[in-house]
CSV table of C-alpha atoms and ligand atoms in Angstrom, one decimal:
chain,number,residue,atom,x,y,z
A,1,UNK,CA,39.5,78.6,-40.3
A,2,UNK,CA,38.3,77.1,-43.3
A,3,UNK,CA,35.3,77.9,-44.4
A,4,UNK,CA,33.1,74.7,-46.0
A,5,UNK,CA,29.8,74.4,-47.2
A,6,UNK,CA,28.5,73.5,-43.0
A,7,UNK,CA,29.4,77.2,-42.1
A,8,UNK,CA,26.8,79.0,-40.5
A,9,UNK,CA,26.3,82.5,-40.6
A,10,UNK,CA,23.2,82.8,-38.3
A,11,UNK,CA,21.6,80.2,-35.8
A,12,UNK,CA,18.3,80.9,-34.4
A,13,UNK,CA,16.8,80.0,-31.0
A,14,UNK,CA,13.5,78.2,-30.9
A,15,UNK,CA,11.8,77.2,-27.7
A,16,UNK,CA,11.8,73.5,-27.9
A,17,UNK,CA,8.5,73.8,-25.8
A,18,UNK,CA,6.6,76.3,-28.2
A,19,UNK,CA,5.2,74.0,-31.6
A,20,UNK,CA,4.4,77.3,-33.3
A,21,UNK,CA,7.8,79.0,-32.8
A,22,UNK,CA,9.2,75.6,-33.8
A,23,UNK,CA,6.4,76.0,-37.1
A,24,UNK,CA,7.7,79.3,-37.7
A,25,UNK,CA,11.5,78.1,-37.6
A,26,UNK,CA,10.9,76.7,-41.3
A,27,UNK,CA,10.9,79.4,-42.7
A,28,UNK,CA,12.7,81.7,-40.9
A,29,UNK,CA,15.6,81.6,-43.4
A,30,UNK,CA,18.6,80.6,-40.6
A,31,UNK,CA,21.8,78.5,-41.5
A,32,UNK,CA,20.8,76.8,-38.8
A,33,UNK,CA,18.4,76.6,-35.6
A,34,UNK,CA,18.8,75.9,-32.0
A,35,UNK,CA,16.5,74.0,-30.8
A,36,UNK,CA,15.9,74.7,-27.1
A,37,UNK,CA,15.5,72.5,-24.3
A,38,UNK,CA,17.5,74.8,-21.6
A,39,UNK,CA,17.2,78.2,-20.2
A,40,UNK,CA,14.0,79.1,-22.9
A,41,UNK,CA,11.9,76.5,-21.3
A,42,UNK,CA,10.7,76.4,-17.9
A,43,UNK,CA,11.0,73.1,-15.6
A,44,UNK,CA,7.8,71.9,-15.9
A,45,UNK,CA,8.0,72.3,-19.7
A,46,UNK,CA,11.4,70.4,-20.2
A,47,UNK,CA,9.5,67.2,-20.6
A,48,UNK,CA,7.3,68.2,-22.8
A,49,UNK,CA,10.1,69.6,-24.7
A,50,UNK,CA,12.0,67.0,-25.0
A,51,UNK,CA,8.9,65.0,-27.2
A,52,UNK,CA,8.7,68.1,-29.3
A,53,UNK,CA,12.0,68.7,-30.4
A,54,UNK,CA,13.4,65.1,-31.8
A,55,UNK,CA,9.6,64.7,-33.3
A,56,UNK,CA,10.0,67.9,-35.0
A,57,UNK,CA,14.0,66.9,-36.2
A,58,UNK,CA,12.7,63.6,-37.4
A,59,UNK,CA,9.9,65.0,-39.6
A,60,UNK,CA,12.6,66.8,-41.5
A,61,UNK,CA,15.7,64.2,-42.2
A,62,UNK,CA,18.8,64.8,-43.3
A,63,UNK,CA,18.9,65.8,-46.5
A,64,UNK,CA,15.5,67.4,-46.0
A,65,UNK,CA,16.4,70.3,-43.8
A,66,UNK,CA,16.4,73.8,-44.8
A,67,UNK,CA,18.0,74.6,-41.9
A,68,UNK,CA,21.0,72.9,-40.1
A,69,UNK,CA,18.7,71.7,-36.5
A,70,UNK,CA,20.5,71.7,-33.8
A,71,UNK,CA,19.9,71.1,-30.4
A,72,UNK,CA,20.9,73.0,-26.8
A,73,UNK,CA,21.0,70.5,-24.4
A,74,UNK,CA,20.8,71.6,-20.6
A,75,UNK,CA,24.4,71.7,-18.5
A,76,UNK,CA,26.2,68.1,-18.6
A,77,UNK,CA,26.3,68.3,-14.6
A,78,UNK,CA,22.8,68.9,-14.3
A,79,UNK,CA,19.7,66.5,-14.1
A,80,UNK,CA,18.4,67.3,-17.2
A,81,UNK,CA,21.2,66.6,-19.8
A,82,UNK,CA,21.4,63.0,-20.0
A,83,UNK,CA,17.7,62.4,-20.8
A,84,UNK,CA,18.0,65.2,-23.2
A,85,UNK,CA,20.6,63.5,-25.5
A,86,UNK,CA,19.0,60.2,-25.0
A,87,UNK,CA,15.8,61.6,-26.4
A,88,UNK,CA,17.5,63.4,-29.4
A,89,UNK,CA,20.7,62.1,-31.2
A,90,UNK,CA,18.4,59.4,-32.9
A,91,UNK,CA,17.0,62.2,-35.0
A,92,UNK,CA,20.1,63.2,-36.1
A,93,UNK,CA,20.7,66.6,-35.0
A,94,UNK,CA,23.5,68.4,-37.1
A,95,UNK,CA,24.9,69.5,-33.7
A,96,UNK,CA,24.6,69.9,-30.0
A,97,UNK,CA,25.3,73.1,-28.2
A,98,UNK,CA,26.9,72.8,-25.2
A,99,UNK,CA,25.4,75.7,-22.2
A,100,UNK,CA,27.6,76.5,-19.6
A,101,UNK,CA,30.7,74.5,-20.7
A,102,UNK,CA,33.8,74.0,-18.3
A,103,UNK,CA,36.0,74.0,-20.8
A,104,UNK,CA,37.5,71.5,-23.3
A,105,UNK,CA,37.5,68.4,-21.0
A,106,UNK,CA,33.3,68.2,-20.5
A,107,UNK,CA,33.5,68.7,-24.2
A,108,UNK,CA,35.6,65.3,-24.7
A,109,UNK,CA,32.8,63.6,-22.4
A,110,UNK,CA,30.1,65.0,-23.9
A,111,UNK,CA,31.6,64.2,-27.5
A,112,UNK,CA,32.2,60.2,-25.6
A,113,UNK,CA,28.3,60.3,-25.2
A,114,UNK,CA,27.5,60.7,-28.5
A,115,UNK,CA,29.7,58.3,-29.4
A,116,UNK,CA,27.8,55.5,-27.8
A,117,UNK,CA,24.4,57.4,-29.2
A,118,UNK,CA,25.2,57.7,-33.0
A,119,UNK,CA,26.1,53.4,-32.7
A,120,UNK,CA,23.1,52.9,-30.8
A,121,UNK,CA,20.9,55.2,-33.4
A,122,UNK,CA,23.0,53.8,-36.2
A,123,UNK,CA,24.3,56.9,-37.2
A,124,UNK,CA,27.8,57.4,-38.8
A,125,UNK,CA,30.3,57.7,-36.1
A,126,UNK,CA,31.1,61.5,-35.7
A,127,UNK,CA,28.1,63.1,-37.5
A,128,UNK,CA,26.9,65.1,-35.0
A,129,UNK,CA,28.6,68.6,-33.8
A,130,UNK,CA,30.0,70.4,-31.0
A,131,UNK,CA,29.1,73.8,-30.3
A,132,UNK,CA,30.0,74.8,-26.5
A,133,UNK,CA,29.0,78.2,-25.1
A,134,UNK,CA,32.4,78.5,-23.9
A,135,UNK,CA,32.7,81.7,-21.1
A,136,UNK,CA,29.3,80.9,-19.0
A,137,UNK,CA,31.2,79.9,-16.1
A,138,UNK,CA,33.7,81.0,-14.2
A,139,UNK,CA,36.1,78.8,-15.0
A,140,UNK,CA,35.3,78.6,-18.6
A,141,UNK,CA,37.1,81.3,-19.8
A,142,UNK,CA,40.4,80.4,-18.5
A,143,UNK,CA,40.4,76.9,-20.2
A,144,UNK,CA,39.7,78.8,-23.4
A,145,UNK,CA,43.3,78.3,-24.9
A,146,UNK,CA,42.6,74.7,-24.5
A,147,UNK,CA,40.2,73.9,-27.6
A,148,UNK,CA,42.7,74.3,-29.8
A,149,UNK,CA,45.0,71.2,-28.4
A,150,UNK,CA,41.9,69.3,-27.5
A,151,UNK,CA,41.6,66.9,-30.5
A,152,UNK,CA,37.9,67.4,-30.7
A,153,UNK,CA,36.7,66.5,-33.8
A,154,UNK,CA,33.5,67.6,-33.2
A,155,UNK,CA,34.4,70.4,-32.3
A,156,UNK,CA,32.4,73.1,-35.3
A,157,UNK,CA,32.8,76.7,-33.5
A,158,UNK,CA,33.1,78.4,-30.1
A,159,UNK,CA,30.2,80.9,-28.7
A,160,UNK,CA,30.2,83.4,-25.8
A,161,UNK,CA,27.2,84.4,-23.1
A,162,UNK,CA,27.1,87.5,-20.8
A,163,UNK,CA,23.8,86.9,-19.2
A,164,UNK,CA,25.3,83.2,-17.5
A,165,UNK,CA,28.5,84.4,-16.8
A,166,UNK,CA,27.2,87.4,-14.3
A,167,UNK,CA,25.2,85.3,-13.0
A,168,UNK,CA,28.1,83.1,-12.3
A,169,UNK,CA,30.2,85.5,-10.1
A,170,UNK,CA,27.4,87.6,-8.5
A,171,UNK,CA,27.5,91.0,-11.2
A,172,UNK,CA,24.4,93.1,-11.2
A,173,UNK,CA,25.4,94.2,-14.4
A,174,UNK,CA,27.5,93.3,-17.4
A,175,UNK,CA,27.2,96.8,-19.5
A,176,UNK,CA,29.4,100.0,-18.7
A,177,UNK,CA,27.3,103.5,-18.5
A,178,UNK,CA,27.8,104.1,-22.5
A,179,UNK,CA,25.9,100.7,-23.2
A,180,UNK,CA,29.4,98.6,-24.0
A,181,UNK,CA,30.3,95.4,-22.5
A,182,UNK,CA,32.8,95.8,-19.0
A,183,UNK,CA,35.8,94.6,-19.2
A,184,UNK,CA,35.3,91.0,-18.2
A,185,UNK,CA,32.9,90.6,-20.6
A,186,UNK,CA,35.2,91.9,-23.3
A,187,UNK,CA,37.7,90.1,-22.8
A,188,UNK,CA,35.6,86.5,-22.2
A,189,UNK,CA,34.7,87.5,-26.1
A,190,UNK,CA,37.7,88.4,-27.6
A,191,UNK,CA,39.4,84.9,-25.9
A,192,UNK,CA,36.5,83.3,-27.4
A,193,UNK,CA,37.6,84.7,-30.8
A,194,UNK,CA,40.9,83.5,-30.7
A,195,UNK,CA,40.2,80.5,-29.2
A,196,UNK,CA,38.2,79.6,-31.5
A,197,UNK,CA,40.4,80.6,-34.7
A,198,UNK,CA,43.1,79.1,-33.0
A,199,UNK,CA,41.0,75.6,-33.1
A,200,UNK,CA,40.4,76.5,-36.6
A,201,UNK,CA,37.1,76.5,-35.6
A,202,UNK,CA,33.6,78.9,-36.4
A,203,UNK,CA,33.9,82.1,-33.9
A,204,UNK,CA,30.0,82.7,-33.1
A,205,UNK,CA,29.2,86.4,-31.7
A,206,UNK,CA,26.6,85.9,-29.2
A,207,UNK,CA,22.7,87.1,-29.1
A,208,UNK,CA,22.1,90.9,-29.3
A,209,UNK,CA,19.1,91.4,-27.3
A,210,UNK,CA,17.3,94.5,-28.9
A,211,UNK,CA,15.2,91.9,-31.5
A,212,UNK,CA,13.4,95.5,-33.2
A,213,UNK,CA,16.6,97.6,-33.3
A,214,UNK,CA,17.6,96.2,-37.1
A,215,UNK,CA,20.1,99.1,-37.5
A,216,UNK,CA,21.7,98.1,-34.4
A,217,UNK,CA,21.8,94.6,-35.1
A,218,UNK,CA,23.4,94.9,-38.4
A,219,UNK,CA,26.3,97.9,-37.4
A,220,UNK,CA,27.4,95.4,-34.4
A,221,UNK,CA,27.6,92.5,-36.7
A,222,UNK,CA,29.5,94.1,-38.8
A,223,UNK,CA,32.1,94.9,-36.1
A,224,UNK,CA,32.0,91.7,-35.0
A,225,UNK,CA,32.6,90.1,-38.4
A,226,UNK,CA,35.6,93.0,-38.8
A,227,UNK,CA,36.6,91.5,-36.0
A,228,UNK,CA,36.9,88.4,-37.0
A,229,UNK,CA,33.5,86.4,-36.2
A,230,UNK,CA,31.9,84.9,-39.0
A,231,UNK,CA,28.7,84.5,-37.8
A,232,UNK,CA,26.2,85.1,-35.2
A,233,UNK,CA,23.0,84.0,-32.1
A,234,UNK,CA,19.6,84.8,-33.6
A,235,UNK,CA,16.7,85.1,-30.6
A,236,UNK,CA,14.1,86.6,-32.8
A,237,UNK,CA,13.1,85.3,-36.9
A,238,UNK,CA,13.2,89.3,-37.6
A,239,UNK,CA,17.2,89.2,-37.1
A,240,UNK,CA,18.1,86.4,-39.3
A,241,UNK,CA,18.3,88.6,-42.7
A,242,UNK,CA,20.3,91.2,-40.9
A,243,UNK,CA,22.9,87.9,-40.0
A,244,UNK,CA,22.8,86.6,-43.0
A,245,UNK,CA,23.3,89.7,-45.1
A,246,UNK,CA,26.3,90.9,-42.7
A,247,UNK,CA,28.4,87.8,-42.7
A,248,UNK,CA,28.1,87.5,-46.3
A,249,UNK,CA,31.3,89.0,-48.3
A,250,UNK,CA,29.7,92.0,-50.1
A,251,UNK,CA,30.5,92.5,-53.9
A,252,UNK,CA,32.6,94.9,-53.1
A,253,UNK,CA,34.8,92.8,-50.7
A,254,UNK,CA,34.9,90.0,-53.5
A,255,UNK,CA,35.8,92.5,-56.1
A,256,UNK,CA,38.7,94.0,-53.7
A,257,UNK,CA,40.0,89.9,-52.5
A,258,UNK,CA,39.8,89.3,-56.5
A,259,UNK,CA,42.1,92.3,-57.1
A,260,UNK,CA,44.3,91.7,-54.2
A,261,UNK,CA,45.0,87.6,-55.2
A,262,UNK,CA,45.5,88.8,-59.3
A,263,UNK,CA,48.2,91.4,-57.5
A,264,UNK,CA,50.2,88.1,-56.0
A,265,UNK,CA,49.5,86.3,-58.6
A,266,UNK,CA,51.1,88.7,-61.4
A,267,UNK,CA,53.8,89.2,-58.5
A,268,UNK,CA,54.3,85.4,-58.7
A,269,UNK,CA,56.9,84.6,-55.4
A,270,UNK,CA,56.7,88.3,-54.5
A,271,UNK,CA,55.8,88.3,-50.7
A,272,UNK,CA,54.9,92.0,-51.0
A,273,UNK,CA,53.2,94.0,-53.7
A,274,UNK,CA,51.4,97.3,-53.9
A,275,UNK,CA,47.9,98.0,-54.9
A,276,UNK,CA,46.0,101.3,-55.2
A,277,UNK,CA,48.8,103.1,-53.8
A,278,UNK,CA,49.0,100.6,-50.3
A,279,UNK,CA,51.5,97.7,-49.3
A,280,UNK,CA,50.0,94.2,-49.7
A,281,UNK,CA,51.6,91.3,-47.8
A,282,UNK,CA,51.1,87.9,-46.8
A,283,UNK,CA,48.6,88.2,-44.5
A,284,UNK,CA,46.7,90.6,-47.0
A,285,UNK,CA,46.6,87.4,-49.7
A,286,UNK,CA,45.0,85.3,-46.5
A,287,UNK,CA,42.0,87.6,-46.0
A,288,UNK,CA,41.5,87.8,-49.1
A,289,UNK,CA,41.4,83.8,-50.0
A,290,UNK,CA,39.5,84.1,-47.1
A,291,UNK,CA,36.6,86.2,-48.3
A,292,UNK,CA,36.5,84.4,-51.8
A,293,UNK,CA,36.0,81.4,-49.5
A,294,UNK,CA,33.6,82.5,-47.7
A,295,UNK,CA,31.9,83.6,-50.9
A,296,UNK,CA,31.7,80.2,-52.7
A,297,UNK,CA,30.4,78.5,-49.5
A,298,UNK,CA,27.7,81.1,-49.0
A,299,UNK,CA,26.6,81.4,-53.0
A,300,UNK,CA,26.1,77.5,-53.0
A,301,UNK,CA,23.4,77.9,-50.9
B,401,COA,N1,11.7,81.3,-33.3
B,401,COA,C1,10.6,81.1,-34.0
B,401,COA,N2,9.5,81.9,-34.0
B,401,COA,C2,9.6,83.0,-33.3
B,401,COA,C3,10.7,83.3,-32.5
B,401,COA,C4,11.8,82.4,-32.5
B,401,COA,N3,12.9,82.6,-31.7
B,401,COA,N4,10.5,84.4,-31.8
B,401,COA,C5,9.3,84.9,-32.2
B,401,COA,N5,8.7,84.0,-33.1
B,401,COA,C6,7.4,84.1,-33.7
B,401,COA,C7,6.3,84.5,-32.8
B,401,COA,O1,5.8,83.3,-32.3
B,401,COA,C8,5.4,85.2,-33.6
B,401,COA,O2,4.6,84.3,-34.4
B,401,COA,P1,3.2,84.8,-34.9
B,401,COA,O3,3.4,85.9,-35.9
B,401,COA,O4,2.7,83.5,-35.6
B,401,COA,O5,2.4,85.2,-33.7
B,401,COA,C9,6.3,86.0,-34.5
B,401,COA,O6,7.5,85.2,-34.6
B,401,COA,C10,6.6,87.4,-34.1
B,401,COA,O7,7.1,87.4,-32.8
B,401,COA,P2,6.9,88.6,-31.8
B,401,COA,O8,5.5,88.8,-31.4
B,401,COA,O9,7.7,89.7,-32.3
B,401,COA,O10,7.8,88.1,-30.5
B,401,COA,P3,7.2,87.3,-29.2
B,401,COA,O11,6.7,88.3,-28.2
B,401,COA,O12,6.2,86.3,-29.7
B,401,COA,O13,8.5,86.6,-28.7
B,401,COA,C11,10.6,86.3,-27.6
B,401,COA,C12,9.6,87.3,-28.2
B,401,COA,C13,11.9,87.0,-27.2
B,401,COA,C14,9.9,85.6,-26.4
B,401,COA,C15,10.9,85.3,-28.7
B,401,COA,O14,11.4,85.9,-29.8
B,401,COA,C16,11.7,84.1,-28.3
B,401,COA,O15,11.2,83.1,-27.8
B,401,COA,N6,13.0,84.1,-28.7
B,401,COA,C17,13.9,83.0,-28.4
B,401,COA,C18,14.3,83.0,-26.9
B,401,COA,C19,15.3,81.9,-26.7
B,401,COA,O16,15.3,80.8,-27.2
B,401,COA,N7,16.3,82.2,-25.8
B,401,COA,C20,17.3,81.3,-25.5
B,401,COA,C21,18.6,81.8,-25.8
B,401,COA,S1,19.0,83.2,-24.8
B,402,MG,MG1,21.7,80.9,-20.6
């Protein structure tokens, strides 16, 4: 993927219902929040909700955001979601997540939505984003490979959910005896991973639920972004430094990605060189460009 100035390390989940979570979102130090409107907020709050959250975007513009604001709209086949994005896209939201996705097709009609909104708001056509929780169904995951054909510009990055998806075919659990994900559930992710660098698109880890275990937050991070994520679901302000701080190249991963393109570069046309004793090829010199990438973006900040 390339990595521009919009990518987001952590997003953090605000109740769209709650004005002092949405205060405390300020402040919270996120690349971006979600404002809430589904599964955070009860029915009888949506309404109420839906006031808050484009009052709260349009008090802080464009340009005057410390924080990318998103907003998590409720299913597309639901009752809710229509009224949702009528209430919000004229407060410019940087991006709407998508719950429950079917797959790249309810994207497209979502993305046909907001076209009609941005004219009617008289916002540049295309300036809000896409972000679908992509496996919460049971049909999701198996439409994954389509993103990367889809021609969604909208499209900024794929994310995964457990909790939805058991619900969706009747599990009682998601989590094996040791504490990992089962099978399904590791598989929904890593097709979300390459889905989504196969759309050249953000991979997202989703939410880890344990908001006081810091440690534990910031060792599966960084096997996520080993993996290959570059950034991550915050449900609690306390998690955004731990985000932050592990999707961040480290100076010791710059140093190493500076070493490893002056190796190619004094190699100049070599595809293979060798440094500190270990074979460097192609896809070495990718990483690498990959992590000094990452760094600019993040050190603009
Ligand atoms: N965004 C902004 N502020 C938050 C917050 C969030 N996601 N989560 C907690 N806070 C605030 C609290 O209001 C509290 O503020 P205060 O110090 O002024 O009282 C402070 O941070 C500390 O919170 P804490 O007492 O540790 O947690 P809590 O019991 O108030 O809330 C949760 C715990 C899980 C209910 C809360 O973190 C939350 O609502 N998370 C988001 C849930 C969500 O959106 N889920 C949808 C995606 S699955
Ligand atoms: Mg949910």
């Amino acid at each position: 993927m390339t990595l521009g100035l919009g990518t987001l390390r952590s997003m953090l989940f605000v109740p769209g219902d709650s004005p002092k979570k949405l205060a405390k979102g300020d402040g919270a130090g996120a690349d971006a929040l979600i404002l809430d409107l589904e599964d955070s907020v009860a029915p009888s709050q949506k309404a109420q909700a839906r006031e808050l959250v484009p009052a709260y975007m349009a008090e802080r513009p464009p340009g005057a955001r410390s924080s990318q604001l998103w907003v998590r709209i409720n299913p597309l086949d639901g009752e809710y979601a229509l009224a949702d994005l009528a209430a919000v896209v004229a407060a410019s939201p940087d991006g709407i997540m998508l719950p429950k996705a079917d797959g790249p097709a309810e994207v497209q009609r979502l993305s046909y939505y907001l076209d009609a909104l941005e004219a009617q708001a008289g916002l540049a056509a295309g300036s809000v984003g896409i972000l679908p929780v992509a496996t919460e169904t049971a049909k999701a995951p198996f439409q994954l490979g389509g993103y990367a054909d889809a021609g969604l510009a909208r499209l900024r990055g794929l994310t995964w959910g457990a909790e939805d998806l058991s619900a969706a075919i009747g599990a009682s659990t998601n989590l094996d005896a040791r504490g990992e994900w089962t099978l399904t559930y590791r598989m929904a992710r890593s097709l979300t991973l390459l889905a989504a660098h196969a759309a050249r698109v953000q991979a997202i880890e989703t939410l880890y639920v344990d908001y006081a275990d810091d440690a534990g937050l910031r060792e599966s991070c960084r096997r996520a972004r080993e993996e290959g994520f570059t950034g991550r679901i915050a449900i609690h302000p306390a998690q955004v430094a731990g985000i932050n701080e592990s999707f961040t190249p480290s100076a010791a991963e710059i140093d190493h990605a500076r070493r490893v393109v002056e190796a190619f570069e004094r190699a100049a046309g070599a595809g293979v060189v060798g440094l500190d004793g270990k074979m460097l090829d192609r896809p070495h010199l990718t990483q690498a460009n990959a992590v000094l990438a990452a760094s600019a973006a993040y050190s603009r900040r």
